[in-house]
PDB file of C-alpha atoms and ligand atoms in Angstrom:
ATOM      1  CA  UNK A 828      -4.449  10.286 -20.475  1.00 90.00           C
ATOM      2  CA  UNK A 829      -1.878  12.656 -19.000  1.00 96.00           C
ATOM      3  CA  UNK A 830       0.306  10.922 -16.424  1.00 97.00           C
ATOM      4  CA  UNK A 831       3.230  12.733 -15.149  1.00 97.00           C
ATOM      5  CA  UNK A 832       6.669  10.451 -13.678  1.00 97.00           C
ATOM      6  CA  UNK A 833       7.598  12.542 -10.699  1.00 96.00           C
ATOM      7  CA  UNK A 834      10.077  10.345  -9.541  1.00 96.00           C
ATOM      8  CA  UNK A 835      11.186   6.791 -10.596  1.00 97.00           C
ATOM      9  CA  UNK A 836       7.711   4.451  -9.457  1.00 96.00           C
ATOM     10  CA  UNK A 837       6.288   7.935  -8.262  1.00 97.00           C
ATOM     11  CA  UNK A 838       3.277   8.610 -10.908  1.00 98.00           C
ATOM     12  CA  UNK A 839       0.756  11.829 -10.853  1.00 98.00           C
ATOM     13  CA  UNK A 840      -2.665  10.673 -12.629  1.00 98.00           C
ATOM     14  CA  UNK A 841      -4.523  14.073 -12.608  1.00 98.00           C
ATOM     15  CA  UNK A 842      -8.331  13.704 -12.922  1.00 98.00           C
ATOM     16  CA  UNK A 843      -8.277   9.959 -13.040  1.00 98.00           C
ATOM     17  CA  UNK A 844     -11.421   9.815 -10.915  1.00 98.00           C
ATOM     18  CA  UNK A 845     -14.770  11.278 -12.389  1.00 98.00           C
ATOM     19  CA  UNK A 846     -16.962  13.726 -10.466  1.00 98.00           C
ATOM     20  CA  UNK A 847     -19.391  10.482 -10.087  1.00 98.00           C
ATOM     21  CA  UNK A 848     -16.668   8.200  -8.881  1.00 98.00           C
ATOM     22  CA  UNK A 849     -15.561  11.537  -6.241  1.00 98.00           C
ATOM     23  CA  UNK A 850     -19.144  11.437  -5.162  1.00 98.00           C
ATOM     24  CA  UNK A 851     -19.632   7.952  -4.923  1.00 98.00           C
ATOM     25  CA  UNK A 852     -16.393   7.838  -2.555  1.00 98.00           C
ATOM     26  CA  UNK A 853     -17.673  10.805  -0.574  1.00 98.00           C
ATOM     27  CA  UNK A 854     -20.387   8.763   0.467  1.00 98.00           C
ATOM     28  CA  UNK A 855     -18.733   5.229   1.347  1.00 98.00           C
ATOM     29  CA  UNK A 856     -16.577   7.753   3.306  1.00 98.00           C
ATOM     30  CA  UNK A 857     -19.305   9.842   5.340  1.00 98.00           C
ATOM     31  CA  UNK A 858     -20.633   5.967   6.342  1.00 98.00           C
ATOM     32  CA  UNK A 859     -16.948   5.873   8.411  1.00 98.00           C
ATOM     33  CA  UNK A 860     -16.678   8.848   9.314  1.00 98.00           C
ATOM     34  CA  UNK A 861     -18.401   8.736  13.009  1.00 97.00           C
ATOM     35  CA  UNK A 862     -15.098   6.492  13.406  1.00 97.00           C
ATOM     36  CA  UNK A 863     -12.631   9.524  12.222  1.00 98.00           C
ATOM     37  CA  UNK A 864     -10.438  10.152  14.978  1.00 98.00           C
ATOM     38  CA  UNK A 865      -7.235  12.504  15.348  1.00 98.00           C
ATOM     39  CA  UNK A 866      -4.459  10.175  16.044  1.00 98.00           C
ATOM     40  CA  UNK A 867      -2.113  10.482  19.193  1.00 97.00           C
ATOM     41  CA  UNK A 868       1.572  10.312  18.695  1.00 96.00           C
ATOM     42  CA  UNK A 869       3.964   9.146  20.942  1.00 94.00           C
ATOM     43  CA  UNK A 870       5.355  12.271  21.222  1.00 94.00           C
ATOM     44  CA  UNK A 871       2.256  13.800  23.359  1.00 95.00           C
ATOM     45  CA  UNK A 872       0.966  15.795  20.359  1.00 96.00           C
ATOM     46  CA  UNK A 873      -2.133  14.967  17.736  1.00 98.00           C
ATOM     47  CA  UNK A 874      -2.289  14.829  14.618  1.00 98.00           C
ATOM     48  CA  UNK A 875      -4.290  17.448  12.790  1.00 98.00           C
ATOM     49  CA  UNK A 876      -6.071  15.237   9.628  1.00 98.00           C
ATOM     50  CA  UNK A 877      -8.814  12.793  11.311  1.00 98.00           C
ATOM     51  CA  UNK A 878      -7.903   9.363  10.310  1.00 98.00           C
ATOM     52  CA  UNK A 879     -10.513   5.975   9.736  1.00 98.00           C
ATOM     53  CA  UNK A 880      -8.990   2.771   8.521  1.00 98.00           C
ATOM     54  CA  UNK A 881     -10.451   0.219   6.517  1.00 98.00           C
ATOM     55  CA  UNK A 882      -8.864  -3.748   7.167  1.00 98.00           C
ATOM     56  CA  UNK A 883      -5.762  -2.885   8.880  1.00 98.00           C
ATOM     57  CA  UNK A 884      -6.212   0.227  11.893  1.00 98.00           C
ATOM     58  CA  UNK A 885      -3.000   2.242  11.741  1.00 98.00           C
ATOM     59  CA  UNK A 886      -1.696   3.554  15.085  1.00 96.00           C
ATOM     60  CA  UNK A 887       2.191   5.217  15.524  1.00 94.00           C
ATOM     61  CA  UNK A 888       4.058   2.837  14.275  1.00 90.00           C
ATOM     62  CA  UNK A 889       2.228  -0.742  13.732  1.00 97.00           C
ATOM     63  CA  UNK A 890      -1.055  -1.770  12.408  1.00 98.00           C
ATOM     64  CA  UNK A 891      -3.584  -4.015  13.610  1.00 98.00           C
ATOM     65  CA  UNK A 892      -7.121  -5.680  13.709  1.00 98.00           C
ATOM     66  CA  UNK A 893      -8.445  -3.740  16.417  1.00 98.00           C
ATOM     67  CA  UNK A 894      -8.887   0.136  16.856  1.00 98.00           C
ATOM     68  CA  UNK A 895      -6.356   0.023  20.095  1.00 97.00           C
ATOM     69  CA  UNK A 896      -5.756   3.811  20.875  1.00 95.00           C
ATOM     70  CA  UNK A 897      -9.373   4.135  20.967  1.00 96.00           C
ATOM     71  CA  UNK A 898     -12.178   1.771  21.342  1.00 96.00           C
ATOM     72  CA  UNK A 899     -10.876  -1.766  21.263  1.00 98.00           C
ATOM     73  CA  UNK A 900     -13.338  -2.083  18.368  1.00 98.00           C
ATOM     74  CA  UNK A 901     -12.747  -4.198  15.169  1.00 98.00           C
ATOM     75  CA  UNK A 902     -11.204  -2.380  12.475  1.00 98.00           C
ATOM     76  CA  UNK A 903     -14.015  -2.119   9.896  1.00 98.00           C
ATOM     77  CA  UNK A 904     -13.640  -4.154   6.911  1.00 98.00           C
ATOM     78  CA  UNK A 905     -11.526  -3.475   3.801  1.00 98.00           C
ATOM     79  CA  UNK A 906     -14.528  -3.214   0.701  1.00 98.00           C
ATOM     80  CA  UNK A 907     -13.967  -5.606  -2.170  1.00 98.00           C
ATOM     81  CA  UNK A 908     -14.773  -2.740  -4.753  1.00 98.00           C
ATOM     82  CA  UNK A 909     -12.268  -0.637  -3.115  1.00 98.00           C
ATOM     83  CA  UNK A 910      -9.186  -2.982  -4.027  1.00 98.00           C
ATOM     84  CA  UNK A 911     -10.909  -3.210  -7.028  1.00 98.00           C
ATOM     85  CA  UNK A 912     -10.475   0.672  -8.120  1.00 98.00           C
ATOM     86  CA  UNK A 913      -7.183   0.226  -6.164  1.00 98.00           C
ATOM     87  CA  UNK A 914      -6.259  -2.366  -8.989  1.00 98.00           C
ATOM     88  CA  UNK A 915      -7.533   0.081 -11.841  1.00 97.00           C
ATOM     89  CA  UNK A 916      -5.624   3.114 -10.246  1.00 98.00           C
ATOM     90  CA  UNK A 917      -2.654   1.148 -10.398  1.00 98.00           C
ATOM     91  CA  UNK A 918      -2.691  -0.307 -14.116  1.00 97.00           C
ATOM     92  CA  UNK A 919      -3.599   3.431 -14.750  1.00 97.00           C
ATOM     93  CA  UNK A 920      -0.675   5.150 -13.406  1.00 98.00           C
ATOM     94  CA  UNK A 921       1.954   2.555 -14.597  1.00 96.00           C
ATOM     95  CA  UNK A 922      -0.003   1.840 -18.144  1.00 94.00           C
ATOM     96  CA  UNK A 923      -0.020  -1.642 -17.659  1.00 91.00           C
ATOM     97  CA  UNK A 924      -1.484  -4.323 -15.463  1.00 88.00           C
ATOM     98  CA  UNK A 925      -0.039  -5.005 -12.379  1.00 90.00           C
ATOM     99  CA  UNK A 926      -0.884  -7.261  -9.837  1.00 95.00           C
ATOM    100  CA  UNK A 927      -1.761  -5.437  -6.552  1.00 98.00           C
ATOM    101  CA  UNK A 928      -3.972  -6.433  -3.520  1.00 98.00           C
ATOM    102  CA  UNK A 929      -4.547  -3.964  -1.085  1.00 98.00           C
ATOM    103  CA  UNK A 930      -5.866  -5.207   2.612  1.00 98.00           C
ATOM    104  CA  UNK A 931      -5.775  -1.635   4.074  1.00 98.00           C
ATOM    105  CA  UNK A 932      -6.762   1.725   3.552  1.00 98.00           C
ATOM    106  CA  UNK A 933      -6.205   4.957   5.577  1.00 98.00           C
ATOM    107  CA  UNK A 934      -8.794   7.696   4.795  1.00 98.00           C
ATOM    108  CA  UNK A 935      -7.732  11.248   5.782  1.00 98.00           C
ATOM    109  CA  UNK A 936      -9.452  14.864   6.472  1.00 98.00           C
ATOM    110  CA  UNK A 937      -7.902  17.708   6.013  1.00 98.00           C
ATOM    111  CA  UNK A 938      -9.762  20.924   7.622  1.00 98.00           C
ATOM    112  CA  UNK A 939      -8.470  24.409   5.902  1.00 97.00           C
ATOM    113  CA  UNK A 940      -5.860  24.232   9.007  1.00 97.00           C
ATOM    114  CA  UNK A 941      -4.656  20.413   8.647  1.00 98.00           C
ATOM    115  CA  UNK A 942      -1.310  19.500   7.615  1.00 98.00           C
ATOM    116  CA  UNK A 943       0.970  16.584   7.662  1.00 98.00           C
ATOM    117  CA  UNK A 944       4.397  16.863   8.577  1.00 97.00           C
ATOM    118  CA  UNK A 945       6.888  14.845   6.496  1.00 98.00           C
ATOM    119  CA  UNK A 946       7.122  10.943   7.120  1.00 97.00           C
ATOM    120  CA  UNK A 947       7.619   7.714   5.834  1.00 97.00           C
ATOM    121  CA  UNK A 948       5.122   5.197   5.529  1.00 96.00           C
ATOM    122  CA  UNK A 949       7.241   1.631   6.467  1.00 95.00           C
ATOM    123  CA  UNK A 950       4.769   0.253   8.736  1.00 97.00           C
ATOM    124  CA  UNK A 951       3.750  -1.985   5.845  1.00 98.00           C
ATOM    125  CA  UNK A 952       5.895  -5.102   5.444  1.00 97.00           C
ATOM    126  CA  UNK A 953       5.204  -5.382   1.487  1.00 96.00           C
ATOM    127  CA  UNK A 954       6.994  -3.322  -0.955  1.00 95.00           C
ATOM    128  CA  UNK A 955       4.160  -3.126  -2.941  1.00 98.00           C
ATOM    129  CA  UNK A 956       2.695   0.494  -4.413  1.00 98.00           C
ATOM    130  CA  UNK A 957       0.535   2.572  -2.382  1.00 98.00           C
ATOM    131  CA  UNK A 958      -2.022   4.206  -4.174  1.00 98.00           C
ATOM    132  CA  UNK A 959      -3.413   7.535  -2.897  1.00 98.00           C
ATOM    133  CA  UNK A 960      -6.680   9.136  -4.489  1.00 99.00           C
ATOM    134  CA  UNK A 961      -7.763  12.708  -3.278  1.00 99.00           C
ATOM    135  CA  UNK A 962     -11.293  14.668  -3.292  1.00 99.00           C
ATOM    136  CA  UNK A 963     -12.034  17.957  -1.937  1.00 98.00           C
ATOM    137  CA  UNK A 964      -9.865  21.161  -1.648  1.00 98.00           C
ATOM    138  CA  UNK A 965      -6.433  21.051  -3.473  1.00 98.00           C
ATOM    139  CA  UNK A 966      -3.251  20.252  -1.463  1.00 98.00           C
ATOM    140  CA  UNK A 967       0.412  21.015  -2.054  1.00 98.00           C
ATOM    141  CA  UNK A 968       1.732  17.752  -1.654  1.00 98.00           C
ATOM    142  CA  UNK A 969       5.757  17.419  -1.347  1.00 98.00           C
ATOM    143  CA  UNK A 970       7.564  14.436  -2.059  1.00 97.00           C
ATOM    144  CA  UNK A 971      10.849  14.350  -0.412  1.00 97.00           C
ATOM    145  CA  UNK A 972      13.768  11.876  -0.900  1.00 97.00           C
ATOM    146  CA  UNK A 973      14.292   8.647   1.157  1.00 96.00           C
ATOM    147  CA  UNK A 974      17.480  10.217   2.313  1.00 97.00           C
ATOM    148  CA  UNK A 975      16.181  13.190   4.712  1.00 98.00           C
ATOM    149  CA  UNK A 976      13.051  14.935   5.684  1.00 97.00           C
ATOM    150  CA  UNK A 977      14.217  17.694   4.339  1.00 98.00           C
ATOM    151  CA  UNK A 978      15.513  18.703   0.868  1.00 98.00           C
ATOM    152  CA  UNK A 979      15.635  17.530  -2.124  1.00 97.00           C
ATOM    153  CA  UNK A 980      11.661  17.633  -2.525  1.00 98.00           C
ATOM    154  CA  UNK A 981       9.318  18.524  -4.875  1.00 97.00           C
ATOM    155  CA  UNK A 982       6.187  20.259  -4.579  1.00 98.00           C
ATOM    156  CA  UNK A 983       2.915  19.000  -6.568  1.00 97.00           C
ATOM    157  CA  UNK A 984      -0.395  20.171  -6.317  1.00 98.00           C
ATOM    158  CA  UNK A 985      -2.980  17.606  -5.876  1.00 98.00           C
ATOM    159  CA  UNK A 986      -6.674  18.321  -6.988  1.00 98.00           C
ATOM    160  CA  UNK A 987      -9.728  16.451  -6.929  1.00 98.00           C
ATOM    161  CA  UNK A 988     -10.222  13.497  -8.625  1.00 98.00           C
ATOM    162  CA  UNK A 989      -6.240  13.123  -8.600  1.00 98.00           C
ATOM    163  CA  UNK A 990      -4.386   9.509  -8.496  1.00 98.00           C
ATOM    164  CA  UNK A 991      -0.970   9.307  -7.332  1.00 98.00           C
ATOM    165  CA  UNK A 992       1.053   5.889  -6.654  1.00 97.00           C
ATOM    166  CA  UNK A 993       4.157   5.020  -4.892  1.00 97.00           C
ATOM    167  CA  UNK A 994       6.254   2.528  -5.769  1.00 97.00           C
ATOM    168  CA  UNK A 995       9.548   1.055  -6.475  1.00 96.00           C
ATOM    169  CA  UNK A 996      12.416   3.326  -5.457  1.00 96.00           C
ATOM    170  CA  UNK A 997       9.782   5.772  -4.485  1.00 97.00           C
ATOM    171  CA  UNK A 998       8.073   4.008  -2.122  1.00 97.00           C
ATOM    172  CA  UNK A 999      10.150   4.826   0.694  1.00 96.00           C
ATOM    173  CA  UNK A1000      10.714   8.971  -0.014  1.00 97.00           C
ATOM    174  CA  UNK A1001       9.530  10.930   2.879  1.00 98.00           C
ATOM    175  CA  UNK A1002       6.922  13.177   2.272  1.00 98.00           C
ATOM    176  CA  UNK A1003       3.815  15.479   3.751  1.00 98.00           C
ATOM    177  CA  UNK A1004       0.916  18.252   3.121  1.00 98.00           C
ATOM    178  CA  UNK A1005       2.466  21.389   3.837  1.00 98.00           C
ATOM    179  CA  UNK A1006      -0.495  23.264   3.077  1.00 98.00           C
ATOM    180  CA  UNK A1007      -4.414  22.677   1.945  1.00 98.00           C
ATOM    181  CA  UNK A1008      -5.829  25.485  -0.200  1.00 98.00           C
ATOM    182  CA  UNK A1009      -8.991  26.359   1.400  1.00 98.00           C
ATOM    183  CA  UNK A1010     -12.298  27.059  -0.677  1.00 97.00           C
ATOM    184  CA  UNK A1011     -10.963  25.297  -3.888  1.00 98.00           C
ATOM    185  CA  UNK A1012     -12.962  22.061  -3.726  1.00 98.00           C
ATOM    186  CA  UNK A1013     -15.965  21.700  -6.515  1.00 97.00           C
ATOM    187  CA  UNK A1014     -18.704  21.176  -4.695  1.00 98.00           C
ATOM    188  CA  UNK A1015     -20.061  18.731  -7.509  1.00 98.00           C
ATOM    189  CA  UNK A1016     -17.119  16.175  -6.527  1.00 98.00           C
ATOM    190  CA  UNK A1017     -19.332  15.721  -2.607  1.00 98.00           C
ATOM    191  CA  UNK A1018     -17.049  17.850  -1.036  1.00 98.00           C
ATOM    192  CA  UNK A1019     -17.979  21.377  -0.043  1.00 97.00           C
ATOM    193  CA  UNK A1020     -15.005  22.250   2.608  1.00 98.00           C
ATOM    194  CA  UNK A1021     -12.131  20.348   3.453  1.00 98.00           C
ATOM    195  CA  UNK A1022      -9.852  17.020   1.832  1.00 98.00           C
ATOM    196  CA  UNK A1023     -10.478  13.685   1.591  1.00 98.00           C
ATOM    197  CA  UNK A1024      -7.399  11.264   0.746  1.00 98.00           C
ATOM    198  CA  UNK A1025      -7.456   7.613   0.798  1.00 98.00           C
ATOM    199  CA  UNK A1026      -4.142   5.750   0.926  1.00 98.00           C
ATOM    200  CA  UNK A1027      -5.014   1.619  -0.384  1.00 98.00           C
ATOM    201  CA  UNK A1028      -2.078  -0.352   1.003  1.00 98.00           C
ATOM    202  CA  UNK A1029      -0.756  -3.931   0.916  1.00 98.00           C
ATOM    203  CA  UNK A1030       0.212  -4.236   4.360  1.00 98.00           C
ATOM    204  CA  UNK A1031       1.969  -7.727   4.053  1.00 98.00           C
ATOM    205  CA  UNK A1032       0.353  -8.951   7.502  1.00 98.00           C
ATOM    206  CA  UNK A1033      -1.743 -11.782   8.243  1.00 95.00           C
TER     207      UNK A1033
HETATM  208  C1  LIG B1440      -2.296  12.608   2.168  1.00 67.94           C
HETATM  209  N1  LIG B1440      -1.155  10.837   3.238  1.00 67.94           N
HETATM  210  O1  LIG B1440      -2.439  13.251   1.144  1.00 67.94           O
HETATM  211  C2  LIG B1440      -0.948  12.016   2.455  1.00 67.94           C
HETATM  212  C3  LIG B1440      -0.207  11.820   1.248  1.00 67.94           C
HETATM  213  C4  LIG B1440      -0.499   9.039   4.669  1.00 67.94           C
HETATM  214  C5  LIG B1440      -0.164  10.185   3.808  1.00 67.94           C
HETATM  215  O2  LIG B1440       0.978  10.493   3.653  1.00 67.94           O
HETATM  216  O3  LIG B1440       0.444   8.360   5.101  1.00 67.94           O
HETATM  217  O4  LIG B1440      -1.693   8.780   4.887  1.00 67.94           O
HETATM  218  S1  LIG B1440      -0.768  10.476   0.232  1.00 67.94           S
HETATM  219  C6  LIG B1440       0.761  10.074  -0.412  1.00 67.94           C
HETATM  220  C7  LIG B1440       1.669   8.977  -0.011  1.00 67.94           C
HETATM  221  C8  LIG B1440       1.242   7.890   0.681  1.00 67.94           C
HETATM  222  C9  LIG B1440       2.140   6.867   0.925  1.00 67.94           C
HETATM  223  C10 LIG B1440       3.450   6.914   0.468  1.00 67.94           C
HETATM  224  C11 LIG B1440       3.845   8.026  -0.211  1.00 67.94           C
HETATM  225  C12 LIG B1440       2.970   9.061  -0.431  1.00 67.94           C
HETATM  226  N2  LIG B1440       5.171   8.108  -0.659  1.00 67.94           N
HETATM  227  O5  LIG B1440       5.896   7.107  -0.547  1.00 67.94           O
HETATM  228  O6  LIG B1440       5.569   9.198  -1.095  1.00 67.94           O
HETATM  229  O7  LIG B1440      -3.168  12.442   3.020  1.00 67.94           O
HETATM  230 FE1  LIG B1441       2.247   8.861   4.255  1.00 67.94          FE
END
């Protein structure tokens, strides 16, 4: 299968998930998604994706068990089957098996109007891979450099049914959504509107 090396550890799986697999995550997802919430920043503004985490609840900047900017409530649990396809995204993208345990996942919505600025994700104290699997409406997704926000980046679009992982030098680079391209999501992957992405991490907490 066609797997493209955008940057040393960064690999772009296009179409690694089938429509069935798309629809079958669409589901598991709309059984969370009462528990979507834009997250605040520190900064006094909101994020524009609605967030729901699985094992680990990610606030700005930490993680933990509970859902503390909003409810108090236990995170809800990380699915066995998940790390599974976590596992097989992984040997995918780097053609080989690798060992890989995720304990968290952050599923994200993108609306036509949602963005996210560029970041680093180093809340995690594991340098193992993340693996990021997206359903929906295509994205421009731009991975930076773990220098600067700002340029050198690249520009990829991701579609539906797309795998990309993070890892080894890459697993640091900044990066962001500048931009979700509205109406292009098949409605056969579940999806009629809008961008699903689910980020599996290891977070390296206990
Ligand atoms: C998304 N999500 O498509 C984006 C990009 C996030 C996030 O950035 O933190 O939820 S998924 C790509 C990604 C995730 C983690 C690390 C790196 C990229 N990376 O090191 O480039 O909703
Ligand atoms: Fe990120």
């Amino acid at each position: 299968r066609e797997r493209t090396e955008i940057a040393p550890g960064a690999v772009h799986v296009p179409g690694y998930l089938t429509l069935e697999q798309q629809r079958e995550l669409v589901d598991a997802c709309r059984g969370w998604a009462s528990r979507m919430r834009h997250t605040k920043l520190p900064s006094g503004g909101v994020m524009s994706v609605q967030t729901v985490c699985l094992g680990w609840h990610w606030l700005p900047y930490r993680y933990s068990r509970t859902v503390d900017d909003i409810d108090g409530a236990p995170v809800e649990p990380f699915p066995d089957w998940l790390g599974q396809l976590g596992r097989d995204a992984l040997a995918t993208a780097y053609a080989t098996p690798t060992p890989y345990a995720p304990d968290a996942a952050l599923i994200n919505f993108y609306d036509d109007a949602a963005k996210m600025g560029m970041h680093q994700d180093k809340e995690e104290r594991s340098p193992a891979p993340v693996v990021s699997l997206s359903i929906g409406d295509t994205c421009v997704f731009r991975f930076g450099n773990t220098e600067t926000r700002g340029k050198p980046y690249t520009d990829v679009e991701l579609r539906s049914g797309d795998l990309f992982v993070f890892g080894g030098p890459s697993r640091f680079a900044y990066h962001g959504v500048p931009k979700v391209l509205a109406g292009t999501a098949n409605p056969a992957s579940g999806l009629t509107t809008g961008r699903l992405n689910l980020t599996l991490r290891e977070t390296g907490l206990t």
